Short mmCIF file of C-alpha atoms in Angstrom, two decimals:
data_model
loop_
_atom_site.label_atom_id
_atom_site.label_comp_id
_atom_site.label_asym_id
_atom_site.label_seq_id
_atom_site.Cartn_x
_atom_site.Cartn_y
_atom_site.Cartn_z
CA MET A 1 -44.43 -3.65 15.33
CA LYS A 2 -42.86 -3.66 18.80
CA ALA A 3 -39.25 -4.44 17.99
CA GLU A 4 -38.39 -5.92 21.37
CA LEU A 5 -40.92 -8.72 21.01
CA GLY A 6 -40.76 -9.18 17.23
CA ASP A 7 -44.47 -8.39 17.34
CA PHE A 8 -46.33 -8.61 13.99
CA GLN A 9 -50.09 -8.61 14.70
CA THR A 10 -51.96 -10.80 12.20
CA PRO A 11 -54.60 -8.80 10.26
CA PRO A 12 -58.14 -10.21 10.58
CA ALA A 13 -58.37 -10.67 6.81
CA LEU A 14 -55.30 -12.91 6.85
CA VAL A 15 -56.67 -14.81 9.85
CA ALA A 16 -59.84 -15.48 7.83
CA GLU A 17 -57.80 -16.79 4.87
CA ILE A 18 -55.78 -19.09 7.13
CA LEU A 19 -58.84 -20.53 8.86
CA ASN A 20 -60.52 -21.06 5.48
CA CYS A 21 -57.38 -22.85 4.26
CA LEU A 22 -57.33 -25.14 7.30
CA SER A 23 -61.04 -25.89 6.95
CA LYS A 24 -60.41 -27.62 3.62
CA SER A 25 -58.93 -30.57 5.53
CA ASN A 26 -62.51 -31.29 6.73
CA LYS A 27 -61.10 -31.84 10.19
CA TYR A 28 -62.75 -30.38 13.28
CA TRP A 29 -60.55 -29.35 16.18
CA GLU A 30 -62.39 -29.36 19.49
CA ARG A 31 -59.43 -27.67 21.19
CA VAL A 32 -57.22 -24.81 20.01
CA LEU A 33 -54.05 -23.40 21.56
CA GLU A 34 -52.57 -20.06 20.54
CA PRO A 35 -49.14 -19.87 22.20
CA THR A 36 -48.57 -16.13 21.51
CA CYS A 37 -52.03 -14.66 21.05
CA GLY A 38 -51.18 -10.94 20.89
CA GLU A 39 -54.28 -8.81 20.44
CA GLY A 40 -56.44 -11.89 19.92
CA ASN A 41 -57.17 -11.73 16.18
CA PHE A 42 -56.92 -15.51 15.77
CA ILE A 43 -59.19 -16.04 18.78
CA SER A 44 -61.73 -13.62 17.29
CA GLY A 45 -61.60 -15.48 13.99
CA LEU A 46 -62.04 -18.85 15.68
CA LEU A 47 -65.05 -17.65 17.71
CA ALA A 48 -66.67 -16.31 14.52
CA LEU A 49 -66.60 -19.71 12.78
CA ASP A 50 -69.90 -21.44 12.04
CA LYS A 51 -68.65 -24.25 14.25
CA PRO A 52 -66.16 -22.74 16.70
CA PRO A 53 -63.88 -24.89 18.90
CA LYS A 54 -65.24 -26.10 22.22
CA GLU A 55 -62.21 -24.73 24.06
CA ILE A 56 -59.51 -22.17 23.28
CA GLN A 57 -56.43 -21.53 25.39
CA GLY A 58 -54.04 -18.66 24.76
CA ILE A 59 -50.80 -17.36 26.18
CA GLU A 60 -49.69 -13.74 26.09
CA LEU A 61 -46.92 -11.93 27.94
CA GLU A 62 -47.58 -8.26 27.22
CA LYS A 63 -50.17 -6.65 29.49
CA GLU A 64 -51.87 -4.50 26.81
CA HIS A 65 -52.34 -7.46 24.46
CA PHE A 66 -53.50 -9.64 27.34
CA GLN A 67 -56.21 -7.13 28.32
CA ALA A 68 -57.29 -6.69 24.68
CA THR A 69 -57.64 -10.44 24.21
CA LYS A 70 -59.64 -10.86 27.43
CA SER A 71 -62.21 -8.34 26.20
CA ILE A 72 -62.78 -10.37 23.03
CA TYR A 73 -64.16 -13.49 24.64
CA GLN A 74 -66.28 -11.95 27.39
CA ASN A 75 -69.45 -12.82 25.46
CA ALA A 76 -68.33 -16.19 24.12
CA ASP A 77 -71.23 -18.58 24.76
CA SER A 78 -70.40 -22.02 23.37
CA THR A 79 -66.63 -21.87 23.68
CA ARG A 80 -64.57 -21.97 26.86
CA VAL A 81 -61.70 -19.47 26.52
CA VAL A 82 -58.75 -19.31 28.93
CA ILE A 83 -55.90 -16.81 28.50
CA GLN A 84 -52.75 -16.98 30.62
CA GLN A 85 -50.49 -13.96 31.05
CA ALA A 86 -47.13 -15.67 30.99
CA LYS A 87 -43.84 -16.01 29.17
CA ILE A 88 -44.12 -19.00 26.85
CA PHE A 89 -40.54 -20.05 27.62
CA ASP A 90 -41.41 -20.51 31.32
CA LEU A 91 -44.22 -22.98 30.60
CA ASP A 92 -44.16 -26.73 30.12
CA PHE A 93 -47.09 -27.58 27.85
CA ARG A 94 -47.25 -31.07 29.30
CA GLN A 95 -48.34 -29.58 32.63
CA SER A 96 -49.34 -25.93 32.13
CA LEU A 97 -52.49 -26.49 30.05
CA LYS A 98 -55.53 -27.65 32.02
CA TRP A 99 -58.01 -28.72 29.37
CA SER A 100 -61.64 -29.30 30.31
CA THR A 101 -62.43 -30.69 26.84
CA GLU A 102 -61.16 -33.73 24.98
CA GLY A 103 -60.69 -34.07 21.24
CA ASN A 104 -58.42 -32.97 18.40
CA LEU A 105 -55.94 -30.19 19.17
CA LEU A 106 -54.95 -27.39 16.80
CA VAL A 107 -52.05 -25.07 17.64
CA ILE A 108 -52.32 -21.87 15.63
CA GLY A 109 -50.75 -18.42 15.67
CA ASN A 110 -48.01 -16.06 14.67
CA PRO A 111 -45.01 -16.17 17.05
CA PRO A 112 -42.36 -13.39 17.07
CA TRP A 113 -40.31 -12.96 13.88
CA VAL A 114 -37.07 -12.10 15.60
CA THR A 115 -33.84 -13.84 16.59
CA ASN A 116 -32.47 -14.42 20.06
CA SER A 117 -29.47 -12.18 19.33
CA GLN A 118 -31.73 -9.31 18.21
CA LEU A 119 -33.74 -9.57 21.42
CA GLY A 120 -30.54 -9.85 23.45
CA SER A 121 -29.08 -6.71 21.86
CA LEU A 122 -32.24 -4.83 22.85
CA GLY A 123 -31.89 -5.98 26.44
CA SER A 124 -35.12 -7.95 26.26
CA SER A 125 -36.03 -10.50 28.92
CA ASN A 126 -38.47 -12.22 26.53
CA LEU A 127 -35.97 -14.99 25.80
CA PRO A 128 -35.64 -18.70 26.49
CA ILE A 129 -33.02 -19.85 28.98
CA LYS A 130 -29.71 -19.73 27.13
CA THR A 131 -28.83 -23.28 26.13
CA ASN A 132 -27.21 -24.86 23.09
CA PHE A 133 -30.53 -26.51 22.26
CA LYS A 134 -29.32 -27.59 18.81
CA GLY A 135 -26.17 -29.21 20.15
CA LEU A 136 -23.84 -27.09 17.99
CA LYS A 137 -20.11 -27.60 18.33
CA GLY A 138 -16.92 -25.59 17.89
CA ILE A 139 -16.78 -22.83 15.29
CA GLU A 140 -20.51 -23.15 14.45
CA ALA A 141 -21.39 -22.03 17.95
CA LEU A 142 -18.94 -19.12 17.73
CA THR A 143 -19.72 -17.68 14.29
CA GLY A 144 -23.49 -17.30 14.26
CA SER A 145 -25.00 -20.75 13.75
CA SER A 146 -26.03 -20.66 17.39
CA ASN A 147 -28.21 -17.63 16.66
CA PHE A 148 -31.79 -18.77 16.11
CA ASP A 149 -35.26 -17.41 15.46
CA ILE A 150 -37.52 -17.31 18.49
CA THR A 151 -40.22 -18.94 16.34
CA GLU A 152 -37.88 -21.85 15.67
CA TYR A 153 -37.44 -22.41 19.40
CA ILE A 154 -41.22 -22.21 19.93
CA TRP A 155 -41.85 -24.71 17.11
CA ILE A 156 -39.48 -27.27 18.60
CA LYS A 157 -40.86 -26.71 22.11
CA LEU A 158 -44.42 -27.31 20.87
CA ILE A 159 -43.53 -30.48 18.94
CA LYS A 160 -41.57 -31.99 21.82
CA GLU A 161 -43.96 -31.12 24.64
CA LEU A 162 -47.23 -31.82 22.83
CA VAL A 163 -46.23 -35.02 21.03
CA PHE A 164 -48.61 -37.17 23.09
CA GLU A 165 -51.52 -34.87 22.23
CA LYS A 166 -50.87 -35.55 18.50
CA PRO A 167 -51.79 -31.98 17.51
CA THR A 168 -51.89 -30.21 14.18
CA ILE A 169 -49.62 -27.17 14.37
CA ALA A 170 -50.12 -24.28 11.92
CA LEU A 171 -47.96 -21.21 12.52
CA LEU A 172 -46.97 -18.22 10.44
CA CYS A 173 -43.20 -17.98 10.18
CA LYS A 174 -40.32 -17.24 7.86
CA THR A 175 -39.78 -20.00 5.30
CA SER A 176 -36.20 -20.29 6.52
CA VAL A 177 -37.57 -21.15 9.97
CA ALA A 178 -39.86 -23.82 8.50
CA ARG A 179 -36.86 -25.47 6.85
CA LYS A 180 -34.79 -25.35 10.03
CA VAL A 181 -37.62 -26.97 11.97
CA LEU A 182 -37.90 -29.70 9.32
CA GLN A 183 -34.15 -30.35 9.43
CA PHE A 184 -34.11 -30.43 13.23
CA ALA A 185 -37.11 -32.75 13.30
CA PHE A 186 -35.29 -35.16 11.00
CA ASP A 187 -31.98 -34.92 12.85
CA THR A 188 -33.66 -35.69 16.17
CA GLN A 189 -36.33 -38.00 14.74
CA LEU A 190 -39.26 -35.93 15.96
CA LYS A 191 -42.52 -37.54 14.85
CA ILE A 192 -44.00 -35.22 12.23
CA SER A 193 -46.03 -35.85 9.06
CA ASN A 194 -48.43 -34.25 6.53
CA ALA A 195 -46.32 -31.09 6.43
CA SER A 196 -47.06 -28.21 4.07
CA ILE A 197 -45.71 -24.75 3.38
CA ARG A 198 -48.13 -22.19 1.98
CA LEU A 199 -46.44 -18.96 0.94
CA ILE A 200 -47.88 -15.62 2.02
CA ASP A 201 -47.12 -12.06 0.91
CA ALA A 202 -45.24 -10.73 3.94
CA LYS A 203 -44.79 -7.35 2.26
CA LYS A 204 -48.56 -6.99 1.84
CA TRP A 205 -49.61 -8.21 5.26
CA PHE A 206 -46.73 -7.10 7.49
CA LYS A 207 -44.62 -4.68 5.40
CA ALA A 208 -41.76 -7.13 5.89
CA SER A 209 -39.25 -7.93 3.14
CA VAL A 210 -38.88 -11.60 3.93
CA SER A 211 -40.12 -14.90 2.54
CA ALA A 212 -42.87 -16.13 4.87
CA CYS A 213 -45.44 -18.89 5.00
CA LEU A 214 -48.07 -20.79 6.92
CA PHE A 215 -46.19 -23.89 8.01
CA CYS A 216 -48.51 -26.71 8.98
CA LEU A 217 -47.82 -30.27 10.16
CA ASP A 218 -49.17 -33.12 12.26
CA VAL A 219 -47.27 -34.31 15.33
CA GLY A 220 -47.09 -37.82 16.77
CA ALA A 221 -47.26 -39.90 13.59
CA ASP A 222 -46.45 -43.61 13.86
CA GLU A 223 -44.50 -43.27 10.60
CA PRO A 224 -42.78 -39.85 10.40
CA ASN A 225 -42.51 -38.18 7.00
CA TYR A 226 -39.99 -35.42 6.34
CA GLN A 227 -41.23 -34.18 2.97
CA VAL A 228 -43.17 -30.93 2.64
CA ASN A 229 -45.47 -29.84 -0.17
CA VAL A 230 -44.94 -26.18 -1.08
CA TYR A 231 -47.96 -24.18 -2.28
CA SER A 232 -47.78 -20.75 -3.93
CA ASN A 233 -50.49 -19.29 -1.66
CA LEU A 234 -53.13 -20.16 0.92
CA SER A 235 -55.79 -21.08 -1.64
CA ALA A 236 -53.69 -23.16 -4.10
CA SER A 237 -55.00 -26.68 -4.57
CA GLU A 238 -51.82 -28.20 -6.05
CA PRO A 239 -48.24 -27.88 -4.73
CA GLU A 240 -45.66 -26.18 -6.96
CA SER A 241 -42.84 -28.28 -5.53
CA THR A 242 -41.86 -30.60 -2.71
CA ILE A 243 -38.95 -30.06 -0.37
CA GLY A 244 -37.69 -32.77 1.93
CA ILE A 245 -34.93 -34.83 3.43
CA ILE A 246 -33.32 -37.12 0.87
CA ASP A 247 -30.00 -38.89 1.46
CA ASN A 248 -29.91 -37.25 4.90
CA LYS A 249 -29.94 -33.74 3.45
CA LEU A 250 -32.60 -31.10 2.97
CA VAL A 251 -33.29 -30.52 -0.73
CA ALA A 252 -35.28 -27.73 -2.39
CA ASP A 253 -36.88 -29.86 -5.09
CA VAL A 254 -37.24 -33.57 -4.44
CA LYS A 255 -38.16 -34.43 -8.04
CA ALA A 256 -35.24 -32.48 -9.57
CA TYR A 257 -32.82 -33.78 -6.97
CA ARG A 258 -33.52 -37.42 -7.80
CA LYS A 259 -32.28 -36.82 -11.38
CA SER A 260 -28.85 -35.63 -10.23
CA ALA A 261 -28.58 -37.33 -6.84
CA PHE A 262 -25.57 -39.32 -8.04
CA LEU A 263 -23.53 -36.13 -7.52
CA ASN A 264 -24.34 -36.04 -3.82
CA GLY A 265 -21.38 -37.01 -1.70
CA LYS A 266 -18.18 -35.39 -0.45
CA SER A 267 -15.94 -33.17 -2.52
CA SER A 268 -12.42 -34.52 -2.81
CA LEU A 269 -11.12 -30.95 -3.09
CA THR A 270 -11.60 -28.44 -0.30
CA TRP A 271 -13.72 -25.35 -0.75
CA ARG A 272 -12.49 -22.32 1.15
CA GLN A 273 -14.25 -19.18 2.30
CA GLY A 274 -12.69 -15.79 1.59
CA LEU A 275 -11.14 -13.31 4.00
CA LYS A 276 -13.05 -12.30 7.12
CA HIS A 277 -11.93 -9.16 8.91
CA ASP A 278 -15.12 -7.26 9.91
CA ALA A 279 -13.35 -3.93 9.40
CA ALA A 280 -14.11 -3.05 5.77
CA SER A 281 -13.78 0.70 6.27
CA VAL A 282 -10.10 0.20 7.20
CA MET A 283 -9.08 -3.02 5.46
CA GLU A 284 -10.76 -2.67 2.07
CA LEU A 285 -9.30 -0.07 -0.27
CA THR A 286 -10.17 1.51 -3.61
CA CYS A 287 -7.50 2.03 -6.25
CA ILE A 288 -7.89 5.65 -7.43
CA SER A 289 -4.79 5.61 -9.65
CA GLU A 290 -1.90 3.26 -10.27
CA GLY A 291 -0.46 2.26 -6.91
CA VAL A 292 -2.60 4.79 -5.00
CA PHE A 293 -5.31 3.55 -2.64
CA GLN A 294 -7.84 5.16 -0.36
CA ASN A 295 -10.03 3.71 2.38
CA LYS A 296 -13.74 4.28 2.95
CA PHE A 297 -12.95 7.40 4.99
CA LYS A 298 -11.48 8.85 1.76
CA GLU A 299 -8.03 8.77 3.36
CA ILE A 300 -5.04 8.06 1.13
CA VAL A 301 -3.48 4.88 2.53
CA ASN A 302 0.31 5.08 2.41
CA ILE A 303 1.51 1.67 3.55
CA GLU A 304 3.91 -1.02 2.34
CA SER A 305 2.48 -2.26 -0.98
CA ASP A 306 3.43 -5.89 -0.27
CA TYR A 307 0.49 -6.08 2.16
CA ILE A 308 -2.14 -4.90 -0.33
CA TYR A 309 -3.71 -7.56 -2.55
CA PRO A 310 -6.33 -7.31 -5.30
CA LEU A 311 -9.82 -8.03 -3.94
CA LEU A 312 -12.97 -9.51 -5.48
CA LYS A 313 -16.35 -9.50 -3.78
CA SER A 314 -19.45 -11.59 -4.47
CA THR A 315 -21.00 -9.02 -6.82
CA ASP A 316 -17.79 -8.95 -8.87
CA LEU A 317 -17.85 -12.72 -9.24
CA PHE A 318 -21.51 -12.89 -10.15
CA HIS A 319 -21.17 -10.27 -12.89
CA GLY A 320 -17.87 -11.67 -14.14
CA LYS A 321 -15.82 -8.61 -13.20
CA ILE A 322 -12.57 -10.43 -12.48
CA GLU A 323 -10.29 -7.41 -12.99
CA PRO A 324 -10.59 -5.94 -9.48
CA LYS A 325 -10.45 -2.23 -8.72
CA ARG A 326 -10.36 -2.92 -5.01
CA GLY A 327 -7.56 -3.90 -2.70
CA VAL A 328 -7.48 -5.53 0.71
CA ILE A 329 -4.90 -5.37 3.46
CA VAL A 330 -3.65 -8.81 4.48
CA THR A 331 -2.03 -8.76 7.92
CA GLN A 332 -1.30 -12.48 8.29
CA LYS A 333 -0.25 -15.46 6.18
CA LYS A 334 -2.07 -17.92 8.39
CA ILE A 335 -4.64 -17.82 11.17
CA GLY A 336 -3.18 -16.84 14.54
CA GLU A 337 0.13 -15.58 13.15
CA ASP A 338 1.85 -12.98 15.34
CA THR A 339 1.05 -9.51 14.01
CA TYR A 340 3.50 -7.66 16.23
CA ILE A 341 6.21 -8.45 13.68
CA LEU A 342 4.56 -5.81 11.48
CA GLN A 343 6.13 -3.14 13.72
CA GLN A 344 9.47 -4.01 12.13
CA SER A 345 8.50 -5.52 8.77
CA ALA A 346 5.85 -2.93 7.86
CA PRO A 347 6.04 0.10 10.21
CA ARG A 348 3.76 2.30 8.06
CA LEU A 349 1.09 -0.44 7.98
CA TRP A 350 1.40 -0.89 11.75
CA GLN A 351 0.88 2.82 12.37
CA TYR A 352 -2.08 2.88 9.97
CA LEU A 353 -3.75 -0.04 11.73
CA LYS A 354 -3.07 1.45 15.18
CA SER A 355 -4.60 4.77 14.09
CA HIS A 356 -7.82 2.86 13.37
CA SER A 357 -7.62 0.43 16.29
CA GLU A 358 -11.05 1.61 17.47
CA LYS A 359 -12.66 -0.07 14.43
CA PHE A 360 -10.96 -3.36 15.27
CA ASN A 361 -11.97 -3.10 18.92
CA GLN A 362 -15.59 -2.77 17.80
CA ARG A 363 -15.59 -6.17 16.12
CA LYS A 364 -18.21 -8.19 17.96
CA SER A 365 -17.48 -11.72 16.81
CA SER A 366 -15.95 -13.91 19.52
CA ILE A 367 -13.51 -15.43 17.01
CA TYR A 368 -11.29 -12.36 17.48
CA LYS A 369 -11.04 -12.76 21.24
CA ASN A 370 -7.55 -13.53 22.56
CA LYS A 371 -6.11 -13.26 19.05
CA PRO A 372 -3.24 -11.00 17.94
CA PRO A 373 -4.27 -7.41 17.13
CA PHE A 374 -5.68 -6.83 13.63
CA SER A 375 -6.20 -10.57 13.10
CA ILE A 376 -8.08 -11.90 10.09
CA PHE A 377 -9.68 -15.25 9.30
CA GLY A 378 -10.10 -17.29 6.15
CA ILE A 379 -6.36 -17.02 5.49
CA GLY A 380 -3.84 -19.73 4.68
CA ASP A 381 -1.54 -21.01 1.94
CA TYR A 382 -4.62 -21.55 -0.25
CA SER A 383 -5.36 -17.79 -0.18
CA PHE A 384 -2.12 -17.08 -2.04
CA SER A 385 -2.72 -19.48 -4.93
CA LEU A 386 -2.42 -17.61 -8.21
CA TYR A 387 -5.38 -19.44 -9.73
CA LYS A 388 -8.77 -20.15 -8.23
CA VAL A 389 -12.28 -21.25 -9.16
CA ALA A 390 -14.72 -19.11 -7.19
CA ILE A 391 -18.43 -18.47 -6.69
CA SER A 392 -20.59 -15.89 -4.92
CA GLY A 393 -22.43 -17.18 -1.89
CA LEU A 394 -25.05 -14.42 -2.01
CA HIS A 395 -26.55 -14.78 -5.47
CA LYS A 396 -29.38 -17.10 -6.44
CA GLN A 397 -27.95 -18.08 -9.82
CA PRO A 398 -24.78 -20.20 -9.43
CA ARG A 399 -21.95 -18.91 -11.63
CA PHE A 400 -18.45 -20.26 -11.19
CA ARG A 401 -15.64 -17.94 -12.23
CA ILE A 402 -11.96 -18.45 -12.97
CA VAL A 403 -9.77 -16.07 -10.99
CA HIS A 404 -6.28 -15.26 -12.23
CA PRO A 405 -3.46 -13.13 -10.79
CA ILE A 406 -3.26 -9.36 -11.31
CA ASN A 407 0.27 -8.06 -11.91
CA ASN A 408 1.53 -11.43 -10.66
CA ARG A 409 -0.29 -10.91 -7.36
CA PRO A 410 -2.85 -13.47 -6.14
CA VAL A 411 -6.39 -12.14 -5.92
CA MET A 412 -8.12 -12.34 -2.56
CA LEU A 413 -11.85 -12.93 -2.10
CA ASP A 414 -14.05 -11.65 0.70
CA ASP A 415 -15.98 -13.89 3.07
CA THR A 416 -19.14 -13.85 0.94
CA CYS A 417 -17.27 -15.95 -1.64
CA TYR A 418 -16.05 -19.54 -1.84
CA PHE A 419 -13.17 -20.92 -3.87
CA ILE A 420 -10.91 -23.83 -4.70
CA SER A 421 -7.20 -23.04 -5.13
CA CYS A 422 -5.57 -24.40 -8.29
CA ASP A 423 -2.00 -25.10 -9.37
CA SER A 424 -2.41 -23.76 -12.92
CA ILE A 425 -4.77 -21.82 -15.16
CA GLU A 426 -5.45 -25.05 -17.05
CA GLU A 427 -6.61 -26.82 -13.89
CA ALA A 428 -8.80 -23.83 -13.02
CA ILE A 429 -10.37 -23.88 -16.48
CA LEU A 430 -11.16 -27.59 -16.32
CA LEU A 431 -12.69 -27.28 -12.86
CA GLY A 432 -14.65 -24.24 -13.98
CA CYS A 433 -16.06 -26.21 -16.93
CA LEU A 434 -17.01 -29.08 -14.63
CA PHE A 435 -18.81 -26.86 -12.11
CA ASN A 436 -20.57 -24.84 -14.82
CA SER A 437 -21.81 -27.99 -16.56
CA GLU A 438 -25.57 -28.42 -16.87
CA VAL A 439 -25.65 -31.52 -14.67
CA CYS A 440 -23.75 -29.79 -11.86
CA LEU A 441 -25.83 -26.62 -12.00
CA ASP A 442 -29.04 -28.70 -11.98
CA PHE A 443 -27.81 -30.50 -8.87
CA ILE A 444 -27.00 -27.22 -7.13
CA LYS A 445 -30.38 -25.72 -8.03
CA SER A 446 -32.20 -28.78 -6.67
CA ILE A 447 -30.67 -28.27 -3.22
CA THR A 448 -30.61 -24.45 -3.16
CA PHE A 449 -33.26 -22.38 -1.40
CA LEU A 450 -33.48 -19.10 -3.25
CA ASP A 451 -34.92 -17.12 -0.33
CA ALA A 452 -31.96 -17.96 1.92
CA LYS A 453 -29.67 -15.06 2.87
CA ARG A 454 -26.78 -17.08 1.51
CA PRO A 455 -28.13 -19.55 -1.08
CA ILE A 456 -24.68 -21.02 -1.82
CA THR A 457 -22.76 -22.30 1.20
CA LYS A 458 -19.54 -24.16 1.79
CA LYS A 459 -21.55 -27.14 3.03
CA LEU A 460 -23.45 -27.25 -0.26
CA LEU A 461 -20.30 -26.99 -2.38
CA GLN A 462 -18.50 -29.58 -0.30
CA SER A 463 -21.31 -32.05 -1.04
CA ILE A 464 -20.55 -32.16 -4.81
CA ASN A 465 -18.88 -35.48 -5.65
CA LEU A 466 -16.16 -34.43 -8.10
CA ASP A 467 -15.33 -38.02 -9.03
CA ALA A 468 -18.93 -38.63 -10.11
CA LEU A 469 -19.09 -35.25 -11.87
CA LEU A 470 -15.91 -35.88 -13.84
CA ASN A 471 -17.12 -39.32 -14.90
CA SER A 472 -20.54 -37.99 -15.97
CA ILE A 473 -19.19 -35.65 -18.67
CA PRO A 474 -17.68 -37.13 -21.89
CA GLN A 475 -13.98 -36.38 -22.12
CA LYS A 476 -14.21 -34.91 -25.64
CA GLN A 477 -17.00 -32.57 -24.59
CA LEU A 478 -15.03 -31.34 -21.57
CA ILE A 479 -11.84 -30.75 -23.59
CA LYS A 480 -13.77 -28.90 -26.31
CA GLN A 481 -15.34 -26.60 -23.75
CA ALA A 482 -12.04 -26.05 -21.94
CA THR A 483 -10.28 -25.20 -25.23
CA SER A 484 -12.88 -22.54 -25.96
CA GLU A 485 -12.61 -21.11 -22.46
CA TYR A 486 -8.82 -21.13 -22.69
CA GLN A 487 -8.85 -18.40 -25.34
CA ARG A 488 -9.84 -15.89 -22.65
CA PHE A 489 -7.00 -16.87 -20.32
CA LYS A 490 -4.11 -18.07 -22.47
CA ALA A 491 -2.08 -14.99 -21.51
CA TYR A 492 -1.79 -16.56 -18.04
CA SER A 493 -0.41 -19.87 -19.30
CA ASP A 494 3.33 -20.36 -19.48
CA LYS A 495 3.30 -23.65 -21.32
CA LYS A 496 1.99 -25.24 -24.46
CA ILE A 497 -1.49 -26.48 -23.82
CA GLY A 498 -1.96 -30.22 -23.45
CA TRP A 499 -5.52 -30.75 -22.33
CA LEU A 500 -5.40 -34.52 -22.27
CA SER A 501 -2.41 -34.65 -19.93
CA THR A 502 -3.86 -31.85 -17.78
CA LEU A 503 -7.17 -33.68 -17.59
CA LYS A 504 -5.44 -36.91 -16.64
CA LEU A 505 -3.51 -35.11 -13.91
CA LEU A 506 -6.67 -33.46 -12.60
CA SER A 507 -8.48 -36.81 -12.68
CA LYS A 508 -5.63 -38.41 -10.77
CA ASN A 509 -5.63 -35.62 -8.18
CA ILE A 510 -9.41 -35.91 -7.73
CA SER A 511 -9.24 -39.70 -7.43
CA THR A 512 -6.36 -39.56 -4.95
CA ALA A 513 -8.16 -36.95 -2.87
CA SER A 514 -11.39 -38.96 -3.06
CA GLU A 515 -9.62 -42.03 -1.74
CA SER A 516 -8.22 -39.94 1.09
CA VAL A 517 -11.75 -38.71 1.92
CA ARG A 518 -13.06 -42.31 1.90
CA CYS A 519 -10.24 -43.54 4.13
CA SER A 520 -10.79 -40.68 6.55
CA SER A 521 -14.52 -41.43 6.66
CA GLN A 522 -13.89 -45.14 7.26
CA SER A 523 -11.39 -44.33 9.99
CA ASN A 524 -13.89 -42.03 11.71
CA ASN A 525 -16.57 -44.72 11.47
CA ARG A 526 -14.22 -47.33 12.99
CA GLN A 527 -13.32 -44.93 15.80
CA LEU A 528 -17.01 -44.27 16.44
CA THR A 529 -17.66 -48.02 16.61
CA LEU A 530 -14.81 -48.46 19.10
CA ASN A 531 -16.13 -45.60 21.23
CA LEU A 532 -19.57 -47.16 21.24
#
């Protein structure tokens, strides 16, 4: 693989399987376009068919690949083959392709499996013109959502520019890319239909540890359809599931989602992400004995103890290890707070941070620009709540955990975790029981893509309608479960348990917050109407 171009050449055996798979549609494509043809393995496979296309056009940037592909079709008799040496991002497919043949068009190939930021870090010029082509706003554009796979850009370019040709497009790509293309197509109402995902073994074919597929769809449909049948392999005759856009959101299992769709909405309580500092070697500490901490350089960290808090990470949450052995340095109480006050309030901490200022200067994220030195994010009053309900964002199996204070100190979570702050252990227990209920977990599983780098996200959690969830579970069942759970945490309760009153208070808080969410939504809608 040539890292700069994200260049995985498709083995001829896989090309043969893909062409055999496509042939089962009983559709003949007179014309074929390969937008990144590499060494020409797809073109070779197409020319070897019993009934090859009448015309093939290919595009390739790299000189060696271009020359290799040209040598393949020198003796092609019945098929016209044209290869352009060009950067795909410089072409407009509405004008750059001069077809001499009419008929059905197939776009096939294996575009680069690499992101724009990876190419940029390598100094590559093989990039599209830098634009916010997804229309991202604010923090999304700053914190990584604006990073995209090159294949995703190519997909969208092909759909938009070839819509009047009504092609079938079948490209190898990461399954995450296929989902992003589907979501973008829905959001922008691109005319696609008959979509399918057929999983391939990327480890076998490309030695790549990533979930990948042949993503195939038709463009230019009079009635767009944003559901996708998912097949376990290229030869499977029946789909194992269907993903699609339901209620304006992308779901992992349409059938399962319909059973719990009543939970889809807006959470009346706010989910928070844990601390973000991007300096773990300095900020995250290990407790080696009571009150003694060391950093990842094995240095003993002698600073004011008031600035060290217990820390849980996603692995701790998933495995239920809620008695942390780690600590984290917290330099601010809220985002943007002046850190220069630490020179007086915590001089040892200030000197420690200054001695490792190089690590902070190496932080690449733009969110730290023009912020006080040693700034952190994901910090606020909610971070210092003694009780929380939390979940790992990195694990496939959703497990909500109750987090309690350690030595009367609130426990912090890192930025791979999400949590809701609670006023009491009783409230945390009730919320934990609600989120760990079968109906809630089924809902989460129906909208969770297990191959995603972060299967659980704040957006997903914020879509759980707590009002509907609370009303779906019988009160007696919830109280019975909470009472059982309480036995593990009663040491953290300073009052005689009264589940009914606690439940009523929680219900009231959820209802009040839900009403606030509805009013805010209505207000935004009215404002939008006025603006229009």
